[in-house]
Tab-separated table of C-alpha atoms in Angstrom:
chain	number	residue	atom	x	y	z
A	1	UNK	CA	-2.334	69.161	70.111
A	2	UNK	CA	-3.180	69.547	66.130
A	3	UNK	CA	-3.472	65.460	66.375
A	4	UNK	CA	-5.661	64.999	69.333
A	5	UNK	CA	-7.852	67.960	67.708
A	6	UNK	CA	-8.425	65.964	64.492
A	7	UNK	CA	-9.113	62.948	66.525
A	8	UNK	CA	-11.820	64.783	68.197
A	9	UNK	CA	-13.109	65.503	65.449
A	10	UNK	CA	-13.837	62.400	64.059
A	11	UNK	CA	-17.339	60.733	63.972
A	12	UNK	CA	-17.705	57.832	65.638
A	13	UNK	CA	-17.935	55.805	62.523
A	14	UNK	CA	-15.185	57.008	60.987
A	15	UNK	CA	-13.289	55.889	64.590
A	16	UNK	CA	-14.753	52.497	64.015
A	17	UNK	CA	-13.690	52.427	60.521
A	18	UNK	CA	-10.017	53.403	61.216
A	19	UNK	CA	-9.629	51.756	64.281
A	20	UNK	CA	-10.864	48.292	62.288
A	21	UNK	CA	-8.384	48.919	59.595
A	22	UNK	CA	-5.248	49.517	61.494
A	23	UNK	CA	-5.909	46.323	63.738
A	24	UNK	CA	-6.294	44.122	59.750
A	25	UNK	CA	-2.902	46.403	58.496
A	26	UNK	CA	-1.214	45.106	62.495
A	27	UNK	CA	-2.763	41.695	61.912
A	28	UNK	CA	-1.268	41.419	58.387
A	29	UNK	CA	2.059	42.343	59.372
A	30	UNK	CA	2.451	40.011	61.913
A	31	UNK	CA	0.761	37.048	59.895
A	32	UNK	CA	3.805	37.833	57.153
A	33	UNK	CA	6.601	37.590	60.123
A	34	UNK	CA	8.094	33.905	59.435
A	35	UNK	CA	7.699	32.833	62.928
A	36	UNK	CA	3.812	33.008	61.545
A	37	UNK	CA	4.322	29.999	59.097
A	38	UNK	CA	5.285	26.446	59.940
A	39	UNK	CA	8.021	26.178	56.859
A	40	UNK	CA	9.229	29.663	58.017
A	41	UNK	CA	8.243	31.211	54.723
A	42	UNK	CA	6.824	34.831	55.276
A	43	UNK	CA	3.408	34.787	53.802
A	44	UNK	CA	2.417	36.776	50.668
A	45	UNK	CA	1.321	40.878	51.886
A	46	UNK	CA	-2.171	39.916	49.718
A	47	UNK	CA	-2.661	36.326	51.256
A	48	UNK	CA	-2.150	38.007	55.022
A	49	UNK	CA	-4.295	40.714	54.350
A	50	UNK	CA	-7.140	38.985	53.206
A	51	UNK	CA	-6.332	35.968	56.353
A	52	UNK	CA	-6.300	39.157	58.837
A	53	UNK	CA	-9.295	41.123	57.277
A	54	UNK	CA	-11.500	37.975	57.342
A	55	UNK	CA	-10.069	37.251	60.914
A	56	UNK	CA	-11.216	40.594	62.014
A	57	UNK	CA	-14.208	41.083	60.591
A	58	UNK	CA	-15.086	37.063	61.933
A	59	UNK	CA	-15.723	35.676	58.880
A	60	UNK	CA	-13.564	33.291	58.252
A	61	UNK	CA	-13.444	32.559	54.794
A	62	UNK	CA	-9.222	31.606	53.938
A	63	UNK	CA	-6.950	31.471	50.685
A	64	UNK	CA	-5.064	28.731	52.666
A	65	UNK	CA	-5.377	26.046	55.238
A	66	UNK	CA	-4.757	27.782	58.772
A	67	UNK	CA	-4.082	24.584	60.297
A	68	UNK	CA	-1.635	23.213	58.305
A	69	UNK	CA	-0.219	26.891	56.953
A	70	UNK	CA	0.220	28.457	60.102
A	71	UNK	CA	2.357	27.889	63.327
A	72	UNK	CA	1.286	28.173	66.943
A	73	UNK	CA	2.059	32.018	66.526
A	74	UNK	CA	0.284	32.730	63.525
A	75	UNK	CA	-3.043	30.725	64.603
A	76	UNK	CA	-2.591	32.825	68.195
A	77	UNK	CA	-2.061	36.014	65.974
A	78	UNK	CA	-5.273	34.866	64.134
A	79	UNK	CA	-7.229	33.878	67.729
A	80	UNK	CA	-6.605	37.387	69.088
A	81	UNK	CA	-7.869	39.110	66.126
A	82	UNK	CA	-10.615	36.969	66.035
A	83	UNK	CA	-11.544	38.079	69.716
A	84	UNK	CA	-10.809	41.450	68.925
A	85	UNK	CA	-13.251	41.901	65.760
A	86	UNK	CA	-15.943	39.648	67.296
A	87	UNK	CA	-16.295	41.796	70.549
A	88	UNK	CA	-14.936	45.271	68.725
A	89	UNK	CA	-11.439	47.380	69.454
A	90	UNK	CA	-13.167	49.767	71.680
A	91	UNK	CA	-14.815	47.330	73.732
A	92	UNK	CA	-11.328	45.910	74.228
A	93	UNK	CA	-9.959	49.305	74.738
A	94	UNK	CA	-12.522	49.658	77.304
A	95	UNK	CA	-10.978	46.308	78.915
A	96	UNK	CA	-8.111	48.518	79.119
A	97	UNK	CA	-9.428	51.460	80.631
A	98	UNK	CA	-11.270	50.176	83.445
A	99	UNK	CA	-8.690	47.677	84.680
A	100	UNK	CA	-6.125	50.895	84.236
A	101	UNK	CA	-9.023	52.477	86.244
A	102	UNK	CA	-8.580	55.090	83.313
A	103	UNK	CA	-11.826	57.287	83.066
A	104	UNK	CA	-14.303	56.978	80.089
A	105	UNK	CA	-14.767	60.170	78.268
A	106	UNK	CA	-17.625	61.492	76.111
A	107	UNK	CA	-16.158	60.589	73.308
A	108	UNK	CA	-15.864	57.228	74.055
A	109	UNK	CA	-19.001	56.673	75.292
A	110	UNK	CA	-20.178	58.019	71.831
A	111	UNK	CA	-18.276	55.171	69.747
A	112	UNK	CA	-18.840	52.557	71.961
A	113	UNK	CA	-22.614	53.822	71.617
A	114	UNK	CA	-22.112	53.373	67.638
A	115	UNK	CA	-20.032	50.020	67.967
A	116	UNK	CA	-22.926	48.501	69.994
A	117	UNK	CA	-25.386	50.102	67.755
A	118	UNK	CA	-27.569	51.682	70.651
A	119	UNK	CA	-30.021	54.531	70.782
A	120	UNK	CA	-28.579	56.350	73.662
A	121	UNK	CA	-25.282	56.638	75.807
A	122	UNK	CA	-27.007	55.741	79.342
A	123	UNK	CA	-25.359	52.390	80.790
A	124	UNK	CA	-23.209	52.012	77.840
A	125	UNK	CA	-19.890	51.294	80.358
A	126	UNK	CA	-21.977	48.823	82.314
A	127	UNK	CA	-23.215	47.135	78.894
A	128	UNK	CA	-19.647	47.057	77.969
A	129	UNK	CA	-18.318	45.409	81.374
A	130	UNK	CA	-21.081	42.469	81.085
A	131	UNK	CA	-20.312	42.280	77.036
A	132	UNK	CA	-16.608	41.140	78.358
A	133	UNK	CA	-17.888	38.666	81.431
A	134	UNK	CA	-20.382	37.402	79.462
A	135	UNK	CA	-18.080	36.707	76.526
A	136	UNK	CA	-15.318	35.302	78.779
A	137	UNK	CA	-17.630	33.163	80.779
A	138	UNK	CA	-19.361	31.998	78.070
A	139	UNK	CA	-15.842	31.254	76.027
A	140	UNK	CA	-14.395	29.186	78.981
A	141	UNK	CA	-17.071	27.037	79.322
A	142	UNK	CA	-16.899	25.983	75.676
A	143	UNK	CA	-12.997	25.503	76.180
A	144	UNK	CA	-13.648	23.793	78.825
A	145	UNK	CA	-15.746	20.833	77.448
A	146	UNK	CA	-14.399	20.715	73.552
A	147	UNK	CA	-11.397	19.671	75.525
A	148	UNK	CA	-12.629	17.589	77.912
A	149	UNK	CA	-14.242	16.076	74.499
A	150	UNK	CA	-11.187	16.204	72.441
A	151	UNK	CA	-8.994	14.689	75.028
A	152	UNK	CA	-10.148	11.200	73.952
A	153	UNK	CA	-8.889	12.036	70.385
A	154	UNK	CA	-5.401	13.529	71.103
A	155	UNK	CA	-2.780	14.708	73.786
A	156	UNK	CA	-4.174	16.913	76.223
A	157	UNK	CA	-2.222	19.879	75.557
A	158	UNK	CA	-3.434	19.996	72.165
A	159	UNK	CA	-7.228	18.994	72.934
A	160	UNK	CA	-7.007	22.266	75.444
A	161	UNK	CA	-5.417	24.324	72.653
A	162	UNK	CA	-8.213	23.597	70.069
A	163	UNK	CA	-10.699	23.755	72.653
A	164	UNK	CA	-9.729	27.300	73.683
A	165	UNK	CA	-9.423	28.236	69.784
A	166	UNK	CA	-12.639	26.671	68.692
A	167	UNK	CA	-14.914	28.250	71.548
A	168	UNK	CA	-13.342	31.802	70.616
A	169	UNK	CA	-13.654	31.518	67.093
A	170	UNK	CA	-17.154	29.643	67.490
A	171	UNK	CA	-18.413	32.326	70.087
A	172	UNK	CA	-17.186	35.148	67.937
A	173	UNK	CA	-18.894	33.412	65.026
A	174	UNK	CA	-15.627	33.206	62.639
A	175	UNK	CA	-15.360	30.112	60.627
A	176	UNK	CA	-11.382	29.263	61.231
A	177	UNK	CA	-10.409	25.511	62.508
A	178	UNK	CA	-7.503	23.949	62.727
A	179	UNK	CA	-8.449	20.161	61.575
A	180	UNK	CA	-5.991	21.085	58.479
A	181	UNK	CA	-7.471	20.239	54.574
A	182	UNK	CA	-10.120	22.661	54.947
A	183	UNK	CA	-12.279	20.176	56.681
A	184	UNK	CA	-13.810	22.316	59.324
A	185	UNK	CA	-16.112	19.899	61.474
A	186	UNK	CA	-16.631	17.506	59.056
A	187	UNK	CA	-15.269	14.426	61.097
A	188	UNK	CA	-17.658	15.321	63.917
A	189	UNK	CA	-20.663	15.165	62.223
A	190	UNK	CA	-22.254	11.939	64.364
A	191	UNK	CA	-20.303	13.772	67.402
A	192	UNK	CA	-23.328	15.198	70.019
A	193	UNK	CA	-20.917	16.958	72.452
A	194	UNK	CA	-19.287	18.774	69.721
A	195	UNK	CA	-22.439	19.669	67.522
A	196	UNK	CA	-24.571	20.928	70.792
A	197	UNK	CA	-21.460	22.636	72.360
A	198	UNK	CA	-20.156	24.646	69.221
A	199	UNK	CA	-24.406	25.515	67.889
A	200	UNK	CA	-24.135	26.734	71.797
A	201	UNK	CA	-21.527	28.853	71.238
A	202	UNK	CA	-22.675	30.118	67.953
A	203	UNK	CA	-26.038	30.768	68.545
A	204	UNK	CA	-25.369	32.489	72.095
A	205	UNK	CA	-22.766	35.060	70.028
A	206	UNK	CA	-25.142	35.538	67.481
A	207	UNK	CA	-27.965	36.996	69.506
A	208	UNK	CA	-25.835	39.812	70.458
A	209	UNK	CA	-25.351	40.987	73.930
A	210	UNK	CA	-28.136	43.032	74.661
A	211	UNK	CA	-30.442	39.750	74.119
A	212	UNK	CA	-27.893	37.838	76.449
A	213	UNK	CA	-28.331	40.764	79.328
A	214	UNK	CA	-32.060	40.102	78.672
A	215	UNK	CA	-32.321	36.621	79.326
A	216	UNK	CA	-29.617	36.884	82.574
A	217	UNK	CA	-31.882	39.581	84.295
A	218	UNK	CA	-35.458	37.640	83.072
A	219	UNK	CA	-34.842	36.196	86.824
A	220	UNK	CA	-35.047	39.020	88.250
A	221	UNK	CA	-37.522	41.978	85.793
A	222	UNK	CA	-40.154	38.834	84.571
A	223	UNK	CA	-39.781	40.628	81.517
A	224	UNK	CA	-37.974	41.120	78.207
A	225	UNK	CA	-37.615	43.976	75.926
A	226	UNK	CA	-39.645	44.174	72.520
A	227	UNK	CA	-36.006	44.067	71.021
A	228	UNK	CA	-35.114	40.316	72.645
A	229	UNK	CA	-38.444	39.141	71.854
A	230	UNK	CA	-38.236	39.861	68.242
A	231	UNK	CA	-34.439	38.496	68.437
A	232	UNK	CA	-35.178	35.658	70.010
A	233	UNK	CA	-38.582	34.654	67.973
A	234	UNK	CA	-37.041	35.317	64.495
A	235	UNK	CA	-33.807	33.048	65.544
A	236	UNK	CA	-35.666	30.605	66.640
A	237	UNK	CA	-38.156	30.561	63.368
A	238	UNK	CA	-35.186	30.841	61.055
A	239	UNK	CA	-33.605	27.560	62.421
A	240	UNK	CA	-36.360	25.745	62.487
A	241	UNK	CA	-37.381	26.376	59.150
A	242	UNK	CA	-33.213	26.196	58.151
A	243	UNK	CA	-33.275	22.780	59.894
A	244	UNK	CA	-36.768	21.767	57.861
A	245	UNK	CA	-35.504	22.691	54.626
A	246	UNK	CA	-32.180	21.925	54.708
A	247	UNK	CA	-33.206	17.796	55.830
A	248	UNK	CA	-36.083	17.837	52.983
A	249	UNK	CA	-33.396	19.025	50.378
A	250	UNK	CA	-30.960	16.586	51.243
A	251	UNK	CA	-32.582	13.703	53.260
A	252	UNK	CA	-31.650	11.234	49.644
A	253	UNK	CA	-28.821	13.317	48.488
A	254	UNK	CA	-25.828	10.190	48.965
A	255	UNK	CA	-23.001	13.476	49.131
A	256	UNK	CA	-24.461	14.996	52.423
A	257	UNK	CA	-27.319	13.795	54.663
A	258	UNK	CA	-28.542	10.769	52.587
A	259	UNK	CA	-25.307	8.652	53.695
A	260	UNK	CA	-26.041	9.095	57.737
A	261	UNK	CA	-27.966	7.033	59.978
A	262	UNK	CA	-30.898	8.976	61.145
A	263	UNK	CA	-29.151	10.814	63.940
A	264	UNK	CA	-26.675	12.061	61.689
A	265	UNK	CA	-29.304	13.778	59.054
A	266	UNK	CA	-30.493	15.012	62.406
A	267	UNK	CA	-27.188	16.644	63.868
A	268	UNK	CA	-25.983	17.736	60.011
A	269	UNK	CA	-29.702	19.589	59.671
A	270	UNK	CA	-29.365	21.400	62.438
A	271	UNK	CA	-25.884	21.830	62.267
A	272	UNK	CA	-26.269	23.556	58.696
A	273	UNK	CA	-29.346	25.736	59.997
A	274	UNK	CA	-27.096	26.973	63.028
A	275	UNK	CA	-23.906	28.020	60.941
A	276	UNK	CA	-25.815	30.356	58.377
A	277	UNK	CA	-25.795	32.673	61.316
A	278	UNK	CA	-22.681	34.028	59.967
A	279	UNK	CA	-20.525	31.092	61.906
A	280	UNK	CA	-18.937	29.433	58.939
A	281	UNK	CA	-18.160	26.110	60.484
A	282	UNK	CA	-19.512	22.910	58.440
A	283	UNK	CA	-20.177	19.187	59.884
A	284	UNK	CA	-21.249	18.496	55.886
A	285	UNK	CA	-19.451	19.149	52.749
A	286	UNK	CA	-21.057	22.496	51.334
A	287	UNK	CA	-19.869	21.386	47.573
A	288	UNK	CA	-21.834	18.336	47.980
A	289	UNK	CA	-24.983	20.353	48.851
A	290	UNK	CA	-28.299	20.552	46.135
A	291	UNK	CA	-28.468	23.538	44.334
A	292	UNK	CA	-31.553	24.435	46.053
A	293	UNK	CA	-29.891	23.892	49.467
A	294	UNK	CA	-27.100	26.024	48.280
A	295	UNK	CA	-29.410	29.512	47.309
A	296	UNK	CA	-31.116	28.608	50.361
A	297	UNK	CA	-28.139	29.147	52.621
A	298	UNK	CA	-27.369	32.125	50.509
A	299	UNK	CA	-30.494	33.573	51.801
A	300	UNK	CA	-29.699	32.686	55.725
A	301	UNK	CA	-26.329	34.047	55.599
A	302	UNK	CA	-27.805	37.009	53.960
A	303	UNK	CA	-30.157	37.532	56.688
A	304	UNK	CA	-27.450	36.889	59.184
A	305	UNK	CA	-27.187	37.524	63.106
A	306	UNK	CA	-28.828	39.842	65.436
A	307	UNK	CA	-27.645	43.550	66.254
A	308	UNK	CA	-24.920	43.987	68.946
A	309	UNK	CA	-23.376	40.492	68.333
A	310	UNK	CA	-20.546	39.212	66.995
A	311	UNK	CA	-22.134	38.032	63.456
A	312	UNK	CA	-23.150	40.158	60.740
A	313	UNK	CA	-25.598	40.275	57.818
A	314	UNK	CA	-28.486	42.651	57.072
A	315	UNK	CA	-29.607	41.319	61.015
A	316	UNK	CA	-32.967	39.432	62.312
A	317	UNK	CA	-34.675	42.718	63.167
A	318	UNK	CA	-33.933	44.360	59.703
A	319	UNK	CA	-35.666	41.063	58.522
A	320	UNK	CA	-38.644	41.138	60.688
A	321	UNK	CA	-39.053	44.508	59.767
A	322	UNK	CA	-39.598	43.950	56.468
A	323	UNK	CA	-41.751	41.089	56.723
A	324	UNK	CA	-43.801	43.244	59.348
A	325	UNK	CA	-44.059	45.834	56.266
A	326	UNK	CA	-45.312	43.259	54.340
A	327	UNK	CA	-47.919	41.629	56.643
A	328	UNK	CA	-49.006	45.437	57.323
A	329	UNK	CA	-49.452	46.430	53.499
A	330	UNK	CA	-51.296	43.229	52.600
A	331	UNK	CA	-53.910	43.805	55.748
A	332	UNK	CA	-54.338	47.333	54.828
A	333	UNK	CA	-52.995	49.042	58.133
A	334	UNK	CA	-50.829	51.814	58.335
A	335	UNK	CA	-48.995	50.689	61.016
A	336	UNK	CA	-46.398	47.885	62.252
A	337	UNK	CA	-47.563	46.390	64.925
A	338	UNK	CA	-44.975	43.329	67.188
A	339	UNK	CA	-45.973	42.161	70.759
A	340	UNK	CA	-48.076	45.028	70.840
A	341	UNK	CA	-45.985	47.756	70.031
A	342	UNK	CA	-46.207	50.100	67.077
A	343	UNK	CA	-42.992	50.980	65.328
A	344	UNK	CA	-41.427	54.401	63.837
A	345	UNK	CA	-41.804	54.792	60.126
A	346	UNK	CA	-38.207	55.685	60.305
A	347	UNK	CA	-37.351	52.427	61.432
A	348	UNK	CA	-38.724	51.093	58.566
A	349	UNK	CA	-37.331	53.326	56.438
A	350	UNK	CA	-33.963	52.339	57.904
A	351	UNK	CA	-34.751	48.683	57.675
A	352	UNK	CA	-35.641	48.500	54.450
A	353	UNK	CA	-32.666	50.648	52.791
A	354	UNK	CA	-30.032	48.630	54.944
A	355	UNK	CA	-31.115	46.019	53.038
A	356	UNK	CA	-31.884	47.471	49.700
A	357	UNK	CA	-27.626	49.175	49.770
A	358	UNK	CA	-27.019	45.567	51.121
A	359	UNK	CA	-28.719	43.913	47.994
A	360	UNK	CA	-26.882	46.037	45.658
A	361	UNK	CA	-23.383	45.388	47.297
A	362	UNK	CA	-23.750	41.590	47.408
A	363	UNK	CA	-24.888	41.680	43.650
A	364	UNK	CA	-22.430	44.004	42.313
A	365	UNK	CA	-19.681	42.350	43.694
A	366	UNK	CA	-20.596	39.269	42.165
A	367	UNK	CA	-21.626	40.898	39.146
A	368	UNK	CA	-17.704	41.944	39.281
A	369	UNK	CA	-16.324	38.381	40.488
A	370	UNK	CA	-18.142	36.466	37.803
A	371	UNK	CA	-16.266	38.251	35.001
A	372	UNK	CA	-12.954	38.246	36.636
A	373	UNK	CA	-13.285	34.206	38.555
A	374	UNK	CA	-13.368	30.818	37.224
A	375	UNK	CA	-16.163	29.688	38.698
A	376	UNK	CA	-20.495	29.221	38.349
A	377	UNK	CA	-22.495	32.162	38.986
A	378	UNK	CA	-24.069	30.376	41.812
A	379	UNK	CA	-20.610	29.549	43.485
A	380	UNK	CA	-19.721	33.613	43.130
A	381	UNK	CA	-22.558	34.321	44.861
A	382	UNK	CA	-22.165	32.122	47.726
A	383	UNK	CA	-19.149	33.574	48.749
A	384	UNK	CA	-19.657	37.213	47.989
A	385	UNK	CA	-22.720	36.769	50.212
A	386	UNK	CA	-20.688	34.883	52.757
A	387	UNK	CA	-18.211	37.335	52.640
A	388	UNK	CA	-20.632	40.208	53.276
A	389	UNK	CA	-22.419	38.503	55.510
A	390	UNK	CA	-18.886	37.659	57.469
A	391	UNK	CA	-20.023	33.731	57.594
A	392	UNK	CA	-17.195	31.743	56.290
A	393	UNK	CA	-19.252	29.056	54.627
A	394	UNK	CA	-17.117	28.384	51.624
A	395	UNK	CA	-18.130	26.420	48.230
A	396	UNK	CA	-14.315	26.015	47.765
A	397	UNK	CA	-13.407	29.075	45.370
A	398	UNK	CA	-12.182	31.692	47.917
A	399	UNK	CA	-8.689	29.780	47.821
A	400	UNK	CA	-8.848	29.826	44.177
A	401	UNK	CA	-9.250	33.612	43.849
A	402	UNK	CA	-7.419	35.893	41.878
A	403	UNK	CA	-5.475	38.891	43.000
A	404	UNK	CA	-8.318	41.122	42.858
A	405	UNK	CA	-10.790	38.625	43.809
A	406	UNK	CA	-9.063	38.343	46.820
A	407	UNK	CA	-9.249	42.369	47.720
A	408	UNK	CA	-12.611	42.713	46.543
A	409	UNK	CA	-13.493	39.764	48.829
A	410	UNK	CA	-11.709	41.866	51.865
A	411	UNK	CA	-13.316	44.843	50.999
A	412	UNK	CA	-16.684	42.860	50.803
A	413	UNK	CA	-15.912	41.212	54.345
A	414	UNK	CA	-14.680	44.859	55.753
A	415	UNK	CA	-17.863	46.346	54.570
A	416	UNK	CA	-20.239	43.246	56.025
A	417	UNK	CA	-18.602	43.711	59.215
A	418	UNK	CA	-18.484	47.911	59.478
A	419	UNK	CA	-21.272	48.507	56.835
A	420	UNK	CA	-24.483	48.604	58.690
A	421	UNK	CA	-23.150	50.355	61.770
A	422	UNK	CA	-21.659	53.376	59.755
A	423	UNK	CA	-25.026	53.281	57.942
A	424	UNK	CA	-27.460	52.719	60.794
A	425	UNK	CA	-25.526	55.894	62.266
A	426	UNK	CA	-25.640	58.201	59.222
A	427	UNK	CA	-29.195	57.332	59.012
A	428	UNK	CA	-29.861	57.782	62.644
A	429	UNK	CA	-32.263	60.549	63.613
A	430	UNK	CA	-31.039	64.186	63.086
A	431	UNK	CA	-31.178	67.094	65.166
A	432	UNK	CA	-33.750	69.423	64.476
A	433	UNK	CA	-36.283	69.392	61.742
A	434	UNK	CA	-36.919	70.792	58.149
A	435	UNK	CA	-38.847	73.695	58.218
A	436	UNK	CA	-41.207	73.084	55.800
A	437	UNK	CA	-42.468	69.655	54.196
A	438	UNK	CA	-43.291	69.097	50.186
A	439	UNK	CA	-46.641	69.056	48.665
A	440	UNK	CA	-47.916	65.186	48.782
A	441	UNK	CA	-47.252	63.095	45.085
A	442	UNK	CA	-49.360	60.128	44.102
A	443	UNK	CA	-47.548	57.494	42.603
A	444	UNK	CA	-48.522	54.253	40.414
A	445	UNK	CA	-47.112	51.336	42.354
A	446	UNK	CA	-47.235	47.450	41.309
């Protein structure tokens, strides 16, 4: 009774948080069972607890090959936590519930409320049930053709198993493959069905769920919310101008784009634009990149997904936000103003310290990392920012991390991933107000 007291206790973020970190500790133990390696060596406790924490929190970032490291079990093992973190353990617990035909109580409702990062409880279950139908549907029919694709290239048992494995880590936007080397998607970079199939899969998870229930009922309501519009304008501005950049930078540069044929600097532009979204799969080799490509992508993955999806970052809207801000101050008006509606000044507020705290995490950490890694300043800040921003995209250092690289990484990756829900809650609206308000201060700014 004690137990189930302090359980009710608990805030929903601290749920979230908990519930997160036993499902890494689970996933860690059962990557260092020897059944989980293909020589039958038990992994090292720090190598499966980074593999499991970047797992769950989708990033996919890895200190060693998962293809070649890993047997059948331990990439499953790896699969299920992927699908776990991407969608969330009480969305999955939810799974559980309703096909138990268990009922959902308050409490509940209130963490899968804070999990899905909504404003209010009402139709939370029924966002929940078309979260999982969407996600499955969406899942099979990737499986379905990367292995009708992948057929021609090996035995049909295997082209279904990496076709089921690649849609669920692609949809969930983790960066794991199994193509052994760390070559991710590097030998499909002329390949159309893979490129359009897996930038499918990645954008469609990145746009989070609410945007996906949007666009399913547009049939029906002729209309979407202010929240899908600015999802689904920012996306589509931040690829184009991804895919822009990124085949100006390195249209001549003979280590990426300048050695394809025109449909190739095509397909590996837009590939690259896509993956910043916090996916973490690559069709080019990131080393071979231009500096100014590089800091570029550090930006995108930065920026990251939408809210309610399966990617992280500081998210599109906390983005547009801030450029709204922006706009606003530099016209002189008080307000924000997007598709005709006028936003809070505590969304603002909230906007811009998510990404402020953000800011300060991603350069402390590699403030931290450059002193204690082998390794250019630029290159520590790719994957710190990776890390938080639970991408994957990898310069080649992770696997060269220290000890304590390594679990600062995790911690980074655990953050990205739980950070700006816990935060977004604490600085939610409270109830009631202050009593009195401060005289107004005049300040000196720029």
């Amino acid at each position: 009774m004690n137990s189930k007291l302090k359980w009710l206790r608990l805030s929903p973020p601290q749920i979230l948080v908990l519930g997160f970190a036993a499902i890494i500790f689970i996933g860690a133990a059962l990557l260092m069972l020897p059944i989980s390696s293909r020589t039958g060596e038990p992994l090292g406790f720090i190598d499966a607890l980074f593999t499991s924490t970047s797992a769950t929190c989708v990033t996919g970032l890895v200190v060693v090959d998962t293809g070649t490291t890993f047997s059948s079990f331990g990439q499953i093992v790896i699969m299920l936590l992927i699908q776990i973190g991407g969608l969330g353990f009480m969305t999955m617990a939810t799974l559980f519930a309703l096909v138990l035909k268990r009922r959902i109580s308050l409490k509940d409702r209130l963490v899968l409320q804070e999990a899905m990062n909504q404003s209010s409880m009402e139709g939370i279950v029924r966002l929940i049930r078309r979260v999982l139908l969407y996600s499955l549907v969406i899942e099979a029919c990737g499986a379905v053709l990367l292995s009708i694709r992948w057929v021609f290239d090996m035995p049909i048992g295997k082209a279904i198993y990496y076709g089921v494995f690649h849609a669920v880590t692609m949809f969930n936007n983790a960066g794991f493959d199994l193509f052994g080397d760390f070559r991710s998607l590097t030998g499909y970079v002329y390949d159309p069905v893979v490129n359009v199939v897996v930038m499918f899969l990645i954008v469609s998870g990145g746009i989070g769920f609410i945007v996906l229930s949007d666009l399913i009922d547009f049939r029906k309501q002729r209309r979407l919310s202010l929240h899908s519009k600015v999802v689904l304008s920012m996306t589509g501005a931040l690829l184009l101008l991804g895919f822009i950049v990124i085949l100006i930078f390195e249209f001549t540069n003979p280590r990426t784009l300048g050695s394809l044929n025109w449909g190739g600097k095509f397909l590996g532009a837009l590939f690259q634009s896509v993956t910043p979204r916090t996916a973490g799969a690559n069709t080019i080799d990131i080393t071979g990149l231009r500096q100014a490509t590089q800091f570029f992508i550090v930006i995108l993955m930065f920026i990251g997904a939408s809210p309610g999806s399966t990617g992280g970052g500081i998210k599109t809207t906390t983005f547009t936000i801030m450029v709204g801000a922006v706009i606003a101050m530099m016209r002189g008006r008080d307000d924000i103003v997007m598709f005709r509606y006028r936003l809070a000044q505590e969304r603002v507020l909230k906007a811009l310290t998510i990404a402020l705290l953000a800011l300060l995490l991603v350069l402390a950490v590699s403030m931290i990392l450059s002193t204690t890694e082998e390794g250019e300043f630029l290159e520590i800040l790719f994957e710190t920012t990776s890390a938080f921003g639970t991408v994957g995209l990898s310069m080649g250092l992770t696997p060269d991390l220290t000890v304590f690289g390594k679990i600062l990484i995790s911690i980074t990756m655990f953050a990205g991933r739980l950070g700006p829900l816990t935060l977004a809650y604490a600085l939610g609206p409270k109830k009631g107000k202050e009593l009195y308000r401060h005289p107004e201060g005049k300040m000196i700014i720029g």
